[in-house]
Amino acid sequence: MAGPGGAVPVLPRARRLFLVQLVSFCLPVSAGEGDAYPLGALPVGTLICNLESHPGKGAQYIRAAGASPHRKLTVGVWLSTGGEEGRGVLLWVASTCGVLLRKVNGTAIVQLPSKRHMQVLETCVATVGRVSNVDHNKRVIGKAGRNRWLGKRPHTGLWHRKGGWAGRKIKPLPPMKSYVNLPRVKAVE
C-alpha cells in the first residue's frame, strides 16, 4: 500500500489489526475493525480513524493515540413527555472518535473528535475502528525530566489567577469545512 510517489505512509496501527491480516479495498464491504475502505463503501454510522482529506494524500485526521469510539448501545422502552411509550436505540459516542454521518452527492460528511463536521470525497480512505494505545494518557511520568524528554517546558514560578475575562468563550461551532472542489459558477450579467 504505497502513497504518492511510491512512499509508504506510516499510520497509527488499528487496535486489533494483526500482521497476518490483509487490508482489502473491495466493494461492497462488511466493515471489519482495522480494515481501510473508501468512505463511499462504508455504511453510515461507522466509527473511523486515519481519515484522509484528499484521495491518495494519506491519513491526516483522527490519528491520535486513544482516539477511540466508546460505544454504548441501549435498546429499551421509555416514556416521552406526552405519556406515550416509545422504543428505540440510544447511541452514546465519546468525544474522541470520528463518525461517518451521511453521504451527499458523491461526498461524505464526517464528525471529527472536536464535534466539527468535515466534508470529503467518498473516494477518501479511512480505517474502521479505533486507534490503538488507548491508555497512553494514563502512563505515570514519574519526574519532571521525563516531561522534558517529551519536549514539554516547565512553567514559570510566578502565577496569578485570572478573572472571568480570560476563560473559554462559548461560541457556536464553525461552519462545515469542505475539502471538495466544487465547480465555480460565473455571474451572468
CSV table of C-alpha atoms in Angstrom, one decimal:
chain,number,residue,atom,x,y,z
A,1,MET,CA,0.0,0.0,0.0
A,2,ALA,CA,2.1,2.9,-1.3
A,3,GLY,CA,1.3,6.6,-1.2
A,4,PRO,CA,2.0,9.3,-3.8
A,5,GLY,CA,5.5,8.8,-5.4
A,6,GLY,CA,5.8,5.3,-4.1
A,7,ALA,CA,6.3,6.4,-0.5
A,8,VAL,CA,4.9,4.1,2.2
A,9,PRO,CA,2.7,6.1,4.7
A,10,VAL,CA,3.3,5.5,8.4
A,11,LEU,CA,-0.1,5.3,10.1
A,12,PRO,CA,-1.1,4.5,13.7
A,13,ARG,CA,-2.0,0.9,14.0
A,14,ALA,CA,-5.6,0.0,14.4
A,15,ARG,CA,-6.2,-1.7,17.8
A,16,ARG,CA,-7.0,-5.3,16.7
A,17,LEU,CA,-5.1,-5.4,13.5
A,18,PHE,CA,-2.5,-8.2,13.2
A,19,LEU,CA,0.3,-8.5,10.7
A,20,VAL,CA,-1.3,-11.6,9.2
A,21,GLN,CA,-4.4,-9.7,8.2
A,22,LEU,CA,-4.5,-8.1,4.7
A,23,VAL,CA,-6.2,-4.7,4.3
A,24,SER,CA,-8.6,-5.0,1.4
A,25,PHE,CA,-10.3,-2.4,-0.8
A,26,CYS,CA,-13.3,-4.3,-2.2
A,27,LEU,CA,-16.9,-3.3,-2.7
A,28,PRO,CA,-19.4,-4.0,-1.1
A,29,VAL,CA,-17.9,-4.3,2.3
A,30,SER,CA,-18.8,-5.6,5.7
A,31,ALA,CA,-16.6,-3.2,7.7
A,32,GLY,CA,-14.2,-5.1,10.0
A,33,GLU,CA,-12.1,-3.4,12.6
A,34,GLY,CA,-8.7,-2.4,11.2
A,35,ASP,CA,-9.7,-2.6,7.5
A,36,ALA,CA,-9.3,0.5,5.4
A,37,TYR,CA,-12.0,1.4,2.8
A,38,PRO,CA,-13.2,4.4,0.8
A,39,LEU,CA,-15.9,6.3,2.7
A,40,GLY,CA,-18.4,5.6,0.0
A,41,ALA,CA,-18.2,1.8,0.7
A,42,LEU,CA,-18.8,2.2,4.5
A,43,PRO,CA,-22.3,2.3,6.0
A,44,VAL,CA,-23.5,5.4,7.6
A,45,GLY,CA,-22.7,5.5,11.4
A,46,THR,CA,-19.4,3.7,11.0
A,47,LEU,CA,-16.8,4.7,13.6
A,48,ILE,CA,-13.5,5.5,11.8
A,49,CYS,CA,-9.9,6.7,12.3
A,50,ASN,CA,-7.0,7.6,10.0
A,51,LEU,CA,-9.1,9.8,7.7
A,52,GLU,CA,-7.6,11.5,4.6
A,53,SER,CA,-8.7,14.9,3.4
A,54,HIS,CA,-7.9,14.3,-0.3
A,55,PRO,CA,-7.8,10.9,-2.1
A,56,GLY,CA,-4.3,9.4,-2.1
A,57,LYS,CA,-2.9,12.1,0.2
A,58,GLY,CA,-2.7,9.9,3.3
A,59,ALA,CA,-4.3,10.0,6.7
A,60,GLN,CA,-4.3,13.4,8.3
A,61,TYR,CA,-7.3,13.3,10.7
A,62,ILE,CA,-8.3,11.2,13.7
A,63,ARG,CA,-4.8,9.8,14.2
A,64,ALA,CA,-4.2,10.5,17.9
A,65,ALA,CA,-3.5,7.6,20.2
A,66,GLY,CA,-6.5,6.9,22.3
A,67,ALA,CA,-8.9,8.3,19.7
A,68,SER,CA,-11.4,5.6,20.4
A,69,PRO,CA,-15.2,5.1,19.8
A,70,HIS,CA,-16.6,4.2,23.2
A,71,ARG,CA,-20.0,2.9,22.2
A,72,LYS,CA,-22.9,2.1,24.4
A,73,LEU,CA,-26.0,0.7,22.7
A,74,THR,CA,-29.1,0.5,24.7
A,75,VAL,CA,-32.4,-0.9,23.4
A,76,GLY,CA,-35.3,-0.1,25.6
A,77,VAL,CA,-38.7,1.3,26.3
A,78,TRP,CA,-39.2,4.8,27.7
A,79,LEU,CA,-42.0,7.3,28.2
A,80,SER,CA,-41.9,10.6,26.4
A,81,THR,CA,-43.2,13.8,28.0
A,82,GLY,CA,-46.6,13.3,26.3
A,83,GLY,CA,-47.0,10.0,28.1
A,84,GLU,CA,-46.8,7.7,25.0
A,85,GLU,CA,-44.5,4.8,25.0
A,86,GLY,CA,-41.5,4.7,22.6
A,87,ARG,CA,-38.9,2.2,21.6
A,88,GLY,CA,-35.5,2.8,20.1
A,89,VAL,CA,-31.8,2.6,20.2
A,90,LEU,CA,-29.7,5.1,22.2
A,91,LEU,CA,-26.2,5.6,20.9
A,92,TRP,CA,-23.5,7.3,23.0
A,93,VAL,CA,-20.2,8.0,21.4
A,94,ALA,CA,-17.3,9.6,23.3
A,95,SER,CA,-15.8,12.8,22.1
A,96,THR,CA,-12.6,11.2,20.7
A,97,CYS,CA,-13.8,9.4,17.6
A,98,GLY,CA,-14.8,10.0,14.0
A,99,VAL,CA,-18.3,9.1,12.8
A,100,LEU,CA,-19.5,8.9,9.2
A,101,LEU,CA,-22.7,10.9,9.4
A,102,ARG,CA,-24.1,10.9,5.9
A,103,LYS,CA,-23.3,10.7,2.2
A,104,VAL,CA,-24.4,13.5,-0.2
A,105,ASN,CA,-23.8,13.7,-3.9
A,106,GLY,CA,-20.5,11.8,-4.0
A,107,THR,CA,-19.2,13.3,-0.8
A,108,ALA,CA,-19.2,12.1,2.8
A,109,ILE,CA,-19.7,14.1,5.9
A,110,VAL,CA,-17.7,13.0,8.9
A,111,GLN,CA,-17.9,14.3,12.5
A,112,LEU,CA,-14.4,14.8,13.9
A,113,PRO,CA,-13.5,14.3,17.6
A,114,SER,CA,-13.9,18.1,18.1
A,115,LYS,CA,-17.6,17.7,17.0
A,116,ARG,CA,-16.7,19.7,13.9
A,117,HIS,CA,-18.2,18.4,10.6
A,118,MET,CA,-15.9,17.9,7.6
A,119,GLN,CA,-17.0,17.2,4.0
A,120,VAL,CA,-14.7,15.0,1.9
A,121,LEU,CA,-15.0,13.0,-1.3
A,122,GLU,CA,-16.4,9.4,-1.0
A,123,THR,CA,-13.1,8.1,-2.5
A,124,CYS,CA,-11.1,9.2,0.6
A,125,VAL,CA,-10.0,6.2,2.6
A,126,ALA,CA,-10.5,5.7,6.3
A,127,THR,CA,-9.7,2.9,8.7
A,128,VAL,CA,-12.6,1.2,10.5
A,129,GLY,CA,-12.3,1.1,14.3
A,130,ARG,CA,-10.2,2.9,16.9
A,131,VAL,CA,-6.6,3.8,17.2
A,132,SER,CA,-4.5,1.5,19.4
A,133,ASN,CA,-2.7,2.6,22.6
A,134,VAL,CA,-5.9,4.0,24.3
A,135,ASP,CA,-4.2,4.2,27.7
A,136,HIS,CA,-1.4,6.5,26.6
A,137,ASN,CA,-2.6,9.3,28.9
A,138,LYS,CA,-2.6,7.0,32.0
A,139,ARG,CA,1.2,6.5,31.9
A,140,VAL,CA,2.9,7.7,35.0
A,141,ILE,CA,5.5,10.3,34.1
A,142,GLY,CA,7.4,10.0,37.4
A,143,LYS,CA,9.6,13.0,37.3
A,144,ALA,CA,10.0,16.4,35.6
A,145,GLY,CA,12.9,15.3,33.5
A,146,ARG,CA,10.7,12.8,31.6
A,147,ASN,CA,8.4,15.6,30.6
A,148,ARG,CA,11.5,17.4,29.3
A,149,TRP,CA,12.4,14.4,27.2
A,150,LEU,CA,8.9,14.7,25.7
A,151,GLY,CA,9.6,18.3,24.8
A,152,LYS,CA,7.5,19.9,27.5
A,153,ARG,CA,8.9,23.1,29.0
A,154,PRO,CA,8.5,23.9,32.7
A,155,HIS,CA,6.0,26.6,33.9
A,156,THR,CA,7.2,29.8,35.5
A,157,GLY,CA,7.1,30.3,39.2
A,158,LEU,CA,5.1,33.5,39.0
A,159,TRP,CA,1.4,32.7,38.7
A,160,HIS,CA,-1.7,34.9,39.2
A,161,ARG,CA,-5.2,33.8,38.9
A,162,LYS,CA,-7.1,35.5,36.0
A,163,GLY,CA,-10.6,36.7,36.2
A,164,GLY,CA,-13.6,35.6,34.1
A,165,TRP,CA,-12.4,37.6,31.1
A,166,ALA,CA,-9.7,35.0,30.3
A,167,GLY,CA,-11.8,31.8,30.2
A,168,ARG,CA,-13.2,29.9,27.3
A,169,LYS,CA,-16.0,31.7,25.5
A,170,ILE,CA,-19.0,29.6,24.5
A,171,LYS,CA,-19.2,30.1,20.7
A,172,PRO,CA,-21.2,28.2,18.1
A,173,LEU,CA,-19.3,25.6,16.0
A,174,PRO,CA,-17.7,27.0,12.9
A,175,PRO,CA,-19.3,26.1,9.5
A,176,MET,CA,-18.6,22.7,8.0
A,177,LYS,CA,-15.1,22.5,6.4
A,178,SER,CA,-15.3,21.2,2.9
A,179,TYR,CA,-12.4,19.6,1.1
A,180,VAL,CA,-14.4,19.1,-2.1
A,181,ASN,CA,-13.5,21.2,-5.1
A,182,LEU,CA,-16.9,22.4,-6.4
A,183,PRO,CA,-17.2,23.9,-9.9
A,184,ARG,CA,-17.1,27.7,-10.0
A,185,VAL,CA,-20.2,29.5,-11.1
A,186,LYS,CA,-19.8,32.6,-13.2
A,187,ALA,CA,-22.0,35.5,-12.7
A,188,VAL,CA,-24.4,36.3,-15.5
A,189,GLU,CA,-24.6,40.0,-16.4
